[in-house]
């Protein structure tokens, strides 16, 4: 079966660091994506991991452990504009389709 | 380089009607994937088109159909609309079935079925 789990909601304070976890179970794995989605808008690509380890891109970093079926997105120096939903998606090896979690809604408070 | 575009932005239809949604892929991309996103949920894969042929389909009934044109733009057609079809419909553009790290979404079409 295919299953993506991530927390439903998280809150954090402006300037802080937040880690959003994602665990997955898929029959075939061909990469993991993180997207940011503001309410009423399309998802925006943040990061892509296919090998184990940490990918850093500015204030955002993403980590992958394939053996554990685990990823996290790390957001540093939080800003109010980071309030959004964060979607974890795994690409299926056989079909190339993206399998999404339900998303984590992050609220950043001043 | 133009991004992914979709039309229309919003659409209201009545149950039983048919609808066609359109997507233009990003320059250089030959693959278009369609997703349905219900409120509060993650996107659900409908199908993918690669070089004008369907290349994979999710768990959606046959009344969801599509096609891709020689310029790699794509259409999603939904027949016999049901209330549960109300959702944000997203298309994602990529190259060679998305096997690289590029998978960019269009702004979406919000469909409301009454």
Short mmCIF file of C-alpha atoms in Angstrom, two decimals:
data_model
loop_
_atom_site.label_atom_id
_atom_site.label_comp_id
_atom_site.label_asym_id
_atom_site.label_seq_id
_atom_site.Cartn_x
_atom_site.Cartn_y
_atom_site.Cartn_z
CA UNK A 1 0.00 0.00 0.00
CA UNK A 2 0.89 3.65 -0.16
CA UNK A 3 0.65 5.96 2.84
CA UNK A 4 2.06 9.38 3.65
CA UNK A 5 1.76 10.74 7.19
CA UNK A 6 2.45 14.24 8.42
CA UNK A 7 1.07 16.28 11.31
CA UNK A 8 -2.13 18.16 10.59
CA UNK A 9 -1.22 21.45 12.24
CA UNK A 10 1.77 23.16 13.82
CA UNK A 11 2.36 26.58 15.33
CA UNK A 12 5.58 28.52 15.79
CA UNK A 13 6.84 31.98 16.61
CA UNK A 14 8.36 34.45 14.19
CA UNK A 15 12.15 34.06 14.08
CA UNK A 16 12.08 30.51 15.44
CA UNK A 17 12.92 27.16 13.80
CA UNK A 18 10.29 24.53 12.99
CA UNK A 19 10.65 20.95 11.77
CA UNK A 20 7.82 19.28 9.87
CA UNK A 21 8.07 15.50 9.75
CA UNK A 22 6.82 13.14 7.09
CA UNK A 23 6.79 9.35 7.15
CA UNK A 24 5.91 7.26 4.16
CA UNK A 25 5.20 3.71 3.08
CA UNK A 26 5.20 3.07 -0.64
CA UNK A 27 5.66 0.03 -2.83
CA UNK A 28 8.31 1.84 -4.88
CA UNK A 29 10.21 5.03 -4.13
CA UNK A 30 11.64 7.46 -6.65
CA UNK A 31 12.14 10.70 -4.76
CA UNK A 32 10.45 12.89 -2.18
CA UNK A 33 9.16 16.42 -2.73
CA UNK A 34 8.17 19.22 -0.39
CA UNK A 35 5.73 21.88 -1.54
CA UNK A 36 4.42 25.05 0.10
CA UNK A 37 0.79 25.97 -0.50
CA UNK A 38 -0.86 29.18 0.62
CA UNK A 39 -4.61 29.12 1.02
CA UNK A 40 -6.39 29.16 -2.34
CA UNK A 41 -3.17 28.95 -4.32
CA UNK A 42 -1.25 26.24 -6.15
CA UNK A 43 1.58 24.29 -4.47
CA UNK A 44 5.04 25.84 -4.91
CA UNK A 45 8.08 23.56 -5.21
CA UNK A 46 10.44 23.78 -2.23
CA UNK A 47 12.77 20.80 -2.34
CA UNK A 48 13.50 17.38 -3.77
CA UNK A 49 15.41 14.49 -2.15
CA UNK A 50 16.21 11.20 -3.82
CA UNK A 51 19.34 10.22 -1.85
CA UNK A 52 19.76 10.07 1.92
CA UNK A 53 20.93 13.22 3.58
CA UNK A 54 20.26 16.90 3.91
CA UNK A 55 19.50 19.34 1.11
CA UNK A 56 19.82 22.99 2.07
CA UNK A 57 18.29 25.88 0.20
CA UNK A 58 18.39 29.19 2.01
CA UNK A 59 16.14 29.17 5.07
CA UNK A 60 14.68 25.80 4.09
CA UNK A 61 16.34 22.39 4.42
CA UNK A 62 14.99 18.93 3.71
CA UNK A 63 16.26 15.61 5.03
CA UNK A 64 15.64 12.09 3.80
CA UNK A 65 16.25 8.64 5.25
CA UNK A 66 15.08 6.00 2.79
CA UNK A 67 15.71 3.10 5.15
CA UNK A 68 13.39 4.67 7.74
CA UNK A 69 10.83 6.01 5.26
CA UNK A 70 11.27 9.41 6.86
CA UNK A 71 11.79 12.99 5.80
CA UNK A 72 11.62 16.37 7.44
CA UNK A 73 11.43 19.95 6.28
CA UNK A 74 13.29 22.44 8.44
CA UNK A 75 12.33 26.10 8.29
CA UNK A 76 14.69 28.60 9.95
CA UNK A 77 14.21 32.25 10.86
CA UNK A 78 10.48 31.94 10.47
CA UNK A 79 8.61 34.81 8.90
CA UNK A 80 4.90 35.58 8.96
CA UNK A 81 4.70 34.79 5.25
CA UNK A 82 5.75 31.20 6.03
CA UNK A 83 2.23 30.58 7.36
CA UNK A 84 0.96 28.04 4.84
CA UNK A 85 0.35 24.35 4.30
CA UNK A 86 3.40 22.19 3.65
CA UNK A 87 2.86 19.13 1.50
CA UNK A 88 5.07 16.06 1.52
CA UNK A 89 4.87 13.96 -1.67
CA UNK A 90 6.56 10.74 -2.73
CA UNK A 91 7.05 9.83 -6.38
CA UNK A 92 6.04 6.29 -7.18
CA UNK A 93 8.76 4.26 -8.88
CA UNK A 94 6.49 2.45 -11.33
CA UNK A 95 4.03 5.16 -12.33
CA UNK A 96 5.95 8.40 -11.69
CA UNK A 97 2.86 9.85 -10.03
CA UNK A 98 3.21 11.99 -6.90
CA UNK A 99 1.48 10.64 -3.80
CA UNK A 100 0.70 13.47 -1.41
CA UNK A 101 0.10 13.60 2.30
CA UNK A 102 -2.78 15.70 3.57
CA UNK A 103 -0.41 18.57 4.34
CA UNK A 104 0.72 20.30 7.54
CA UNK A 105 -0.84 23.67 8.21
CA UNK A 106 1.78 25.91 9.82
CA UNK A 107 0.77 29.11 11.61
CA UNK A 108 3.50 31.59 12.48
CA UNK A 109 2.70 34.04 15.26
CA UNK A 110 4.49 37.33 15.99
CA UNK B 1 10.49 31.04 -19.93
CA UNK B 2 6.75 30.90 -19.32
CA UNK B 3 5.32 29.05 -16.36
CA UNK B 4 2.40 26.65 -16.17
CA UNK B 5 -0.94 28.24 -16.94
CA UNK B 6 -4.47 26.96 -16.46
CA UNK B 7 -7.88 28.13 -17.57
CA UNK B 8 -10.40 29.01 -16.45
CA UNK B 9 -9.54 30.21 -12.94
CA UNK B 10 -12.97 29.53 -11.52
CA UNK B 11 -15.95 27.61 -12.83
CA UNK B 12 -19.44 26.87 -11.57
CA UNK B 13 -21.34 23.97 -13.07
CA UNK B 14 -24.52 22.07 -12.35
CA UNK B 15 -24.65 18.40 -11.43
CA UNK B 16 -24.82 16.25 -14.58
CA UNK B 17 -23.06 18.77 -16.80
CA UNK B 18 -19.70 18.32 -18.51
CA UNK B 19 -16.59 20.48 -18.05
CA UNK B 20 -13.27 20.95 -19.85
CA UNK B 21 -10.23 22.36 -18.06
CA UNK B 22 -7.08 23.45 -19.85
CA UNK B 23 -3.39 23.49 -19.00
CA UNK B 24 -0.36 24.84 -20.83
CA UNK B 25 2.91 23.29 -19.75
CA UNK B 26 6.09 25.15 -18.97
CA UNK B 27 8.40 25.76 -21.90
CA UNK B 28 10.58 22.69 -22.52
CA UNK B 29 8.30 20.29 -20.62
CA UNK B 30 6.60 17.38 -22.40
CA UNK B 31 4.65 15.86 -19.52
CA UNK B 32 1.46 17.03 -17.85
CA UNK B 33 -0.06 15.47 -14.73
CA UNK B 34 -3.51 16.32 -13.40
CA UNK B 35 -4.47 16.35 -9.72
CA UNK B 36 -7.69 16.91 -7.80
CA UNK B 37 -7.43 18.67 -4.44
CA UNK B 38 -10.45 18.69 -2.18
CA UNK B 39 -10.62 21.27 0.59
CA UNK B 40 -8.21 20.44 3.42
CA UNK B 41 -6.68 17.50 1.57
CA UNK B 42 -3.53 16.89 -0.40
CA UNK B 43 -3.71 16.64 -4.20
CA UNK B 44 -4.84 13.28 -5.59
CA UNK B 45 -3.34 12.02 -8.85
CA UNK B 46 -5.85 11.73 -11.70
CA UNK B 47 -3.63 10.86 -14.68
CA UNK B 48 -0.50 11.84 -16.54
CA UNK B 49 0.11 12.55 -20.22
CA UNK B 50 3.50 12.09 -21.82
CA UNK B 51 4.06 12.82 -25.50
CA UNK B 52 0.32 12.82 -26.20
CA UNK B 53 -0.38 9.46 -24.56
CA UNK B 54 -1.82 8.59 -21.16
CA UNK B 55 1.00 7.39 -18.93
CA UNK B 56 -0.57 6.27 -15.69
CA UNK B 57 -3.93 6.80 -14.04
CA UNK B 58 -5.08 7.18 -10.45
CA UNK B 59 -8.23 5.89 -8.84
CA UNK B 60 -10.72 8.00 -10.78
CA UNK B 61 -13.73 6.78 -12.82
CA UNK B 62 -13.76 6.80 -16.64
CA UNK B 63 -15.86 9.96 -16.72
CA UNK B 64 -12.55 11.71 -16.01
CA UNK B 65 -10.70 11.80 -19.32
CA UNK B 66 -8.01 13.86 -20.93
CA UNK B 67 -5.75 14.43 -23.84
CA UNK B 68 -2.48 16.11 -24.69
CA UNK B 69 -1.81 18.11 -27.82
CA UNK B 70 1.37 18.20 -30.00
CA UNK B 71 2.45 21.41 -28.24
CA UNK B 72 2.16 19.45 -24.93
CA UNK B 73 -0.76 21.46 -23.61
CA UNK B 74 -3.48 19.31 -22.08
CA UNK B 75 -7.18 19.12 -21.33
CA UNK B 76 -9.06 17.44 -18.50
CA UNK B 77 -12.67 16.52 -19.26
CA UNK B 78 -15.18 15.50 -16.63
CA UNK B 79 -18.58 14.15 -17.68
CA UNK B 80 -21.73 13.75 -15.61
CA UNK B 81 -20.49 16.07 -12.88
CA UNK B 82 -21.22 15.13 -9.28
CA UNK B 83 -21.24 17.35 -6.21
CA UNK B 84 -18.08 15.63 -4.93
CA UNK B 85 -16.22 16.79 -8.02
CA UNK B 86 -16.09 20.25 -6.46
CA UNK B 87 -12.37 20.82 -5.90
CA UNK B 88 -9.24 22.62 -7.02
CA UNK B 89 -7.90 20.97 -10.17
CA UNK B 90 -4.16 21.30 -10.59
CA UNK B 91 -1.93 20.44 -13.48
CA UNK B 92 1.77 19.87 -13.03
CA UNK B 93 4.32 20.25 -15.80
CA UNK B 94 7.54 18.24 -16.01
CA UNK B 95 10.07 16.80 -18.41
CA UNK B 96 10.20 13.13 -19.38
CA UNK B 97 7.43 11.98 -17.02
CA UNK B 98 8.86 13.97 -14.15
CA UNK B 99 11.91 11.83 -13.62
CA UNK B 100 14.02 14.83 -12.79
CA UNK B 101 13.40 17.12 -9.89
CA UNK B 102 11.13 19.51 -11.74
CA UNK B 103 7.42 19.20 -11.16
CA UNK B 104 5.82 22.64 -11.31
CA UNK B 105 2.15 23.31 -10.67
CA UNK B 106 -0.15 25.73 -12.42
CA UNK B 107 -2.40 28.11 -10.47
CA UNK B 108 -5.31 25.67 -10.60
CA UNK B 109 -8.96 25.79 -11.62
CA UNK B 110 -11.49 25.91 -8.81
CA UNK B 111 -14.56 23.95 -9.87
CA UNK B 112 -17.81 24.25 -7.95
CA UNK B 113 -20.62 21.82 -8.75
CA UNK B 114 -24.08 22.79 -7.50
#
